[in-house]
Short mmCIF file of C-alpha atoms in Angstrom, two decimals:
data_model
loop_
_atom_site.label_atom_id
_atom_site.label_comp_id
_atom_site.label_asym_id
_atom_site.label_seq_id
_atom_site.Cartn_x
_atom_site.Cartn_y
_atom_site.Cartn_z
CA MET C 79 -1.85 -8.65 18.91
CA MET C 80 -0.91 -9.73 15.41
CA SER C 81 -2.77 -12.58 13.77
CA GLY C 82 -1.12 -15.92 13.07
CA ILE C 83 -0.51 -15.13 9.41
CA LEU C 84 0.98 -11.75 10.24
CA ASP C 85 3.26 -13.39 12.82
CA ARG C 86 4.54 -15.75 10.15
CA ILE C 87 4.98 -13.03 7.55
CA VAL C 88 6.86 -10.76 9.94
CA ALA C 89 9.06 -13.64 11.08
CA SER C 90 10.04 -14.35 7.48
CA LYS C 91 10.62 -10.63 6.93
CA ARG C 92 13.03 -10.53 9.87
CA GLN C 93 15.10 -13.19 8.11
CA GLU C 94 15.15 -11.08 4.95
CA VAL C 95 16.26 -8.05 6.96
CA GLU C 96 19.18 -10.02 8.38
CA ALA C 97 20.45 -10.49 4.82
CA LEU C 98 20.17 -6.74 4.21
CA ARG C 99 22.32 -6.00 7.26
CA ALA C 100 25.31 -7.41 5.39
CA ARG C 101 25.27 -4.54 2.87
CA PRO C 102 24.03 -1.30 4.48
CA ALA C 103 26.51 0.98 2.71
CA GLU C 104 25.59 -0.48 -0.68
CA LEU C 105 21.85 0.02 -0.09
CA ARG C 106 22.25 3.58 1.17
CA ALA C 107 24.47 4.50 -1.78
CA ALA C 108 22.02 2.97 -4.25
CA ALA C 109 19.13 4.86 -2.68
CA ALA C 110 21.07 8.12 -2.86
CA ALA C 111 21.89 7.48 -6.52
CA ALA C 112 18.32 6.67 -7.57
CA GLY C 113 16.45 9.11 -9.78
CA PRO C 114 14.07 11.64 -8.21
CA PRO C 115 10.87 10.19 -6.75
CA ARG C 116 7.50 10.91 -8.33
CA ASP C 117 4.95 12.74 -6.18
CA PHE C 118 2.62 10.05 -4.90
CA ALA C 119 0.51 12.28 -2.65
CA SER C 120 -0.06 14.94 -5.31
CA ALA C 121 -1.25 12.27 -7.73
CA LEU C 122 -3.95 11.33 -5.22
CA ARG C 123 -5.04 14.93 -4.59
CA ALA C 124 -5.56 15.82 -8.24
CA GLY C 125 -8.87 16.16 -9.98
CA GLY C 126 -11.50 16.28 -7.25
CA GLN C 127 -12.33 12.62 -7.86
CA VAL C 128 -11.67 9.37 -6.04
CA ARG C 129 -8.26 8.35 -7.35
CA LEU C 130 -7.30 4.77 -8.14
CA ILE C 131 -4.16 3.05 -6.86
CA ALA C 132 -4.19 -0.07 -9.03
CA GLU C 133 -2.26 -3.04 -7.72
CA VAL C 134 0.06 -5.56 -9.32
CA LYS C 135 -0.52 -8.71 -7.28
CA ARG C 136 0.03 -12.38 -8.10
CA ARG C 137 -1.33 -14.08 -5.00
CA SER C 138 -2.41 -13.58 -1.38
CA PRO C 139 -2.41 -15.77 1.74
CA SER C 140 -6.23 -15.71 1.87
CA ALA C 141 -7.06 -16.23 -1.82
CA GLY C 142 -4.05 -18.17 -3.11
CA TRP C 143 -2.90 -17.58 -6.67
CA LEU C 144 -4.79 -14.80 -8.44
CA ALA C 145 -2.65 -14.41 -11.58
CA ARG C 146 0.34 -16.76 -11.57
CA GLU C 147 1.57 -15.64 -15.00
CA LEU C 148 0.97 -11.93 -14.45
CA ASP C 149 3.20 -9.57 -16.48
CA PRO C 150 3.84 -6.57 -14.18
CA ALA C 151 4.80 -4.09 -16.91
CA ALA C 152 1.93 -4.97 -19.24
CA THR C 153 -0.52 -4.88 -16.33
CA ALA C 154 0.72 -1.46 -15.25
CA ARG C 155 0.39 -0.12 -18.79
CA ARG C 156 -3.24 -1.23 -18.86
CA TYR C 157 -3.85 0.51 -15.54
CA PHE C 158 -2.20 3.69 -16.79
CA ALA C 159 -4.30 3.71 -19.97
CA ALA C 160 -7.43 3.24 -17.85
CA GLY C 161 -6.72 6.35 -15.77
CA ALA C 162 -5.11 5.00 -12.60
CA ALA C 163 -3.30 7.64 -10.55
CA CYS C 164 -0.66 5.35 -9.02
CA VAL C 165 0.42 1.72 -9.08
CA SER C 166 0.96 -0.49 -6.04
CA VAL C 167 3.33 -3.43 -6.37
CA LEU C 168 3.45 -6.37 -3.96
CA THR C 169 7.13 -7.12 -3.44
CA ASP C 170 6.87 -9.91 -0.85
CA ALA C 171 7.93 -13.21 -2.42
CA ALA C 172 7.03 -15.85 0.15
CA TYR C 173 3.36 -14.99 0.63
CA PHE C 174 2.46 -12.83 -2.38
CA GLY C 175 4.67 -14.15 -5.17
CA GLY C 176 6.21 -10.75 -5.89
CA GLY C 177 9.61 -9.14 -5.81
CA LEU C 178 11.50 -5.91 -6.27
CA ALA C 179 12.04 -6.85 -9.92
CA ASP C 180 8.29 -6.37 -10.41
CA LEU C 181 8.52 -2.85 -9.00
CA ILE C 182 11.49 -2.00 -11.21
CA ASP C 183 9.64 -3.28 -14.28
CA VAL C 184 6.47 -1.34 -13.43
CA ARG C 185 8.26 1.93 -12.81
CA ALA C 186 10.07 1.64 -16.14
CA ALA C 187 6.80 0.89 -17.94
CA VAL C 188 4.62 3.80 -16.78
CA PRO C 189 5.11 7.42 -15.64
CA LEU C 190 2.93 6.97 -12.55
CA PRO C 191 4.14 7.04 -8.93
CA VAL C 192 4.75 3.51 -7.63
CA LEU C 193 4.12 2.19 -4.12
CA ARG C 194 6.19 -0.62 -2.67
CA LYS C 195 3.63 -2.70 -0.79
CA ASP C 196 5.45 -4.95 1.63
CA PHE C 197 5.98 -5.54 5.35
CA ILE C 198 8.45 -2.83 6.29
CA ILE C 199 9.99 -3.32 9.72
CA GLU C 200 13.53 -1.96 9.36
CA PRO C 201 15.10 1.22 7.93
CA LEU C 202 17.29 -0.67 5.44
CA GLN C 203 14.12 -1.84 3.67
CA LEU C 204 13.37 1.81 2.93
CA HIS C 205 16.79 2.34 1.37
CA GLU C 206 16.21 -0.85 -0.62
CA ALA C 207 12.82 0.46 -1.78
CA ARG C 208 14.20 3.82 -2.91
CA ALA C 209 17.11 2.13 -4.66
CA ALA C 210 14.59 0.10 -6.68
CA GLY C 211 12.71 3.27 -7.63
CA ALA C 212 9.83 3.22 -5.14
CA ASP C 213 8.05 6.56 -4.78
CA ALA C 214 6.07 5.47 -1.73
CA VAL C 215 6.07 2.69 0.84
CA LEU C 216 3.46 1.01 3.01
CA LEU C 217 3.86 1.17 6.79
CA ILE C 218 1.50 -1.13 8.71
CA VAL C 219 0.72 0.21 12.18
CA ARG C 220 -0.24 -3.22 13.48
CA ILE C 221 3.24 -4.66 13.06
CA LEU C 222 5.19 -1.65 14.36
CA GLU C 223 5.78 -0.17 17.79
CA ASP C 224 5.27 3.59 18.02
CA HIS C 225 8.97 4.42 18.04
CA ALA C 226 9.61 2.25 14.96
CA LEU C 227 6.62 3.70 13.14
CA ALA C 228 7.80 7.26 13.78
CA GLU C 229 11.37 6.40 12.76
CA LEU C 230 10.34 4.70 9.52
CA HIS C 231 7.87 7.45 8.66
CA ALA C 232 10.52 10.14 9.14
CA LEU C 233 13.11 8.22 7.12
CA ALA C 234 10.71 7.67 4.24
CA ARG C 235 10.16 11.41 4.10
CA THR C 236 13.91 12.05 4.25
CA LEU C 237 14.40 9.72 1.28
CA GLY C 238 11.73 11.61 -0.65
CA MET C 239 9.09 8.88 -0.51
CA ALA C 240 5.50 9.11 0.66
CA ALA C 241 4.42 6.76 3.43
CA LEU C 242 0.97 5.18 3.24
CA VAL C 243 0.31 4.36 6.91
CA GLU C 244 -2.15 1.49 7.18
CA VAL C 245 -4.66 1.10 10.02
CA HIS C 246 -7.60 -1.15 10.83
CA ASP C 247 -9.33 0.55 13.77
CA GLY C 248 -9.65 3.79 15.72
CA PRO C 249 -6.71 3.26 18.09
CA GLU C 250 -4.43 2.42 15.17
CA LEU C 251 -5.61 5.57 13.39
CA GLU C 252 -4.69 7.62 16.47
CA ARG C 253 -1.24 6.04 16.47
CA ALA C 254 -0.78 6.77 12.76
CA LEU C 255 -1.73 10.41 13.19
CA GLY C 256 0.50 10.64 16.26
CA ALA C 257 3.43 9.50 14.12
CA GLY C 258 2.76 12.35 11.70
CA ALA C 259 0.95 10.41 8.97
CA GLU C 260 -0.35 12.62 6.17
CA LEU C 261 -1.49 9.65 4.07
CA VAL C 262 -3.64 7.07 5.88
CA GLY C 263 -4.85 3.79 4.45
CA VAL C 264 -7.73 1.92 6.06
CA ASN C 265 -7.50 -1.82 5.48
CA ASN C 266 -11.10 -3.02 5.39
CA ARG C 267 -9.95 -6.63 5.80
CA ASP C 268 -9.58 -8.06 9.30
CA LEU C 269 -6.31 -9.98 9.14
CA ASP C 270 -7.43 -12.26 11.98
CA THR C 271 -10.56 -13.51 10.23
CA PHE C 272 -10.00 -12.30 6.64
CA THR C 273 -13.54 -10.88 6.63
CA THR C 274 -13.99 -7.58 4.83
CA ASP C 275 -16.14 -4.63 5.87
CA LEU C 276 -16.18 -1.75 3.40
CA GLY C 277 -17.99 0.34 5.99
CA LEU C 278 -14.85 0.51 8.11
CA SER C 279 -13.30 3.17 5.88
CA ILE C 280 -16.55 5.13 6.00
CA ARG C 281 -16.80 4.95 9.80
CA LEU C 282 -13.18 6.03 10.32
CA ALA C 283 -13.35 8.82 7.72
CA GLU C 284 -14.78 11.35 10.16
CA ALA C 285 -11.73 10.96 12.42
CA VAL C 286 -9.24 11.67 9.63
CA PRO C 287 -8.19 15.36 9.62
CA PRO C 288 -9.18 17.36 6.52
CA GLY C 289 -5.61 17.80 5.30
CA THR C 290 -4.79 14.10 5.57
CA LEU C 291 -5.30 11.90 2.52
CA LEU C 292 -7.52 8.88 3.14
CA VAL C 293 -7.16 5.69 1.12
CA ALA C 294 -9.60 2.77 1.36
CA GLU C 295 -7.95 -0.63 0.91
CA SER C 296 -9.40 -4.12 0.38
CA GLY C 297 -12.87 -5.29 -0.58
CA ILE C 298 -13.44 -2.73 -3.34
CA ARG C 299 -14.93 -4.52 -6.33
CA ASP C 300 -16.97 -2.22 -8.53
CA ALA C 301 -18.03 1.32 -9.36
CA ALA C 302 -20.79 1.28 -6.73
CA ASP C 303 -18.20 0.62 -4.01
CA VAL C 304 -16.06 3.53 -5.20
CA ALA C 305 -19.08 5.85 -5.38
CA ARG C 306 -20.06 4.90 -1.84
CA LEU C 307 -16.57 5.61 -0.54
CA GLY C 308 -16.32 8.87 -2.47
CA ALA C 309 -19.55 10.08 -0.90
CA ALA C 310 -17.92 9.58 2.52
CA GLY C 311 -14.93 11.72 1.55
CA VAL C 312 -12.44 8.94 0.77
CA ASP C 313 -9.68 10.37 -1.43
CA ALA C 314 -8.46 7.19 -3.11
CA VAL C 315 -8.98 3.45 -3.32
CA LEU C 316 -6.32 0.75 -3.52
CA VAL C 317 -7.60 -2.20 -5.54
CA GLY C 318 -5.77 -5.38 -6.48
CA GLU C 319 -7.61 -8.68 -6.41
CA SER C 320 -10.65 -7.70 -8.46
CA LEU C 321 -8.43 -6.13 -11.14
CA VAL C 322 -6.00 -9.00 -11.59
CA ARG C 323 -8.85 -11.53 -11.60
CA ALA C 324 -10.78 -9.60 -14.26
CA ALA C 325 -10.82 -10.86 -17.84
CA ASP C 326 -9.98 -7.29 -18.92
CA GLY C 327 -8.03 -5.61 -16.14
CA GLY C 328 -7.85 -2.33 -18.01
CA ALA C 329 -11.62 -2.11 -18.40
CA ALA C 330 -12.09 -3.11 -14.76
CA ALA C 331 -9.70 -0.36 -13.68
CA GLY C 332 -11.42 2.19 -15.90
CA ALA C 333 -14.75 1.44 -14.23
CA LEU C 334 -13.25 2.48 -10.89
CA THR C 335 -12.05 5.90 -12.07
CA GLY C 336 -13.85 9.22 -12.50
CA HIS C 337 -16.12 8.99 -9.45
CA PRO C 338 -16.76 12.20 -7.48
CA ARG C 339 -15.23 12.75 -4.07
CA ALA C 340 -17.30 14.61 -1.49
CA PRO C 341 -15.78 16.77 1.26
CA ARG C 342 -15.01 14.61 4.27
CA PRO C 343 -17.28 15.09 7.28
CA VAL C 344 -15.48 16.66 10.22
CA THR C 345 -16.35 15.72 13.78
CA SER C 346 -16.61 18.55 16.30
#
């Protein structure tokens, strides 16, 4: 079952999708005409270290406004200078204060792969993402039935984008892997209670196949957190709130880079 906030977000997203249905040919043509995508997955595999996906995020339903006057392009340039591997951009307007214009600005500002972080429930949103220049998209297992997850995952690949498939427990991880996910994100935040458990990524790591990239999301605040996750074999961390709240976001991002990544334990 989805939480109350997720129900509300998905309901608003369905209204947005209805507007997209009026222009499918335009969105598909724009996606086809977009420049080649940057390789999101390869950026996370490079270097033998825990890689940083640094997030551009103005607000959240749990924390409210984090950085109301945030400049997406300037923020992304600071992340790039600090050694981030990729940039995540919140494009939901109603609950996160973002938009596709933020993604377009970020991608023009830095040479890094860019993730559209939103609540994707319909194929036209993927065409919209690629048309805006997204190199990767987030797919949240909790809000998708298996057939929709598989369809969206396959279409993202067809459009040349990576799909970061987000899970919060073991059964969701099984569903993600069953849909062919090669890039799994573990959301350490329980969206029912908004409590965060960094250990969730560590506990689920053993069930993630060796060839699958594992990203820890939410609750990562400092270098010690990244080191702990790296020791468990986590490939990358996605960090937003602590970076946009920091007095010096570039320095905060730099502190999260360069940490060693251990081989992931494999269960028998």
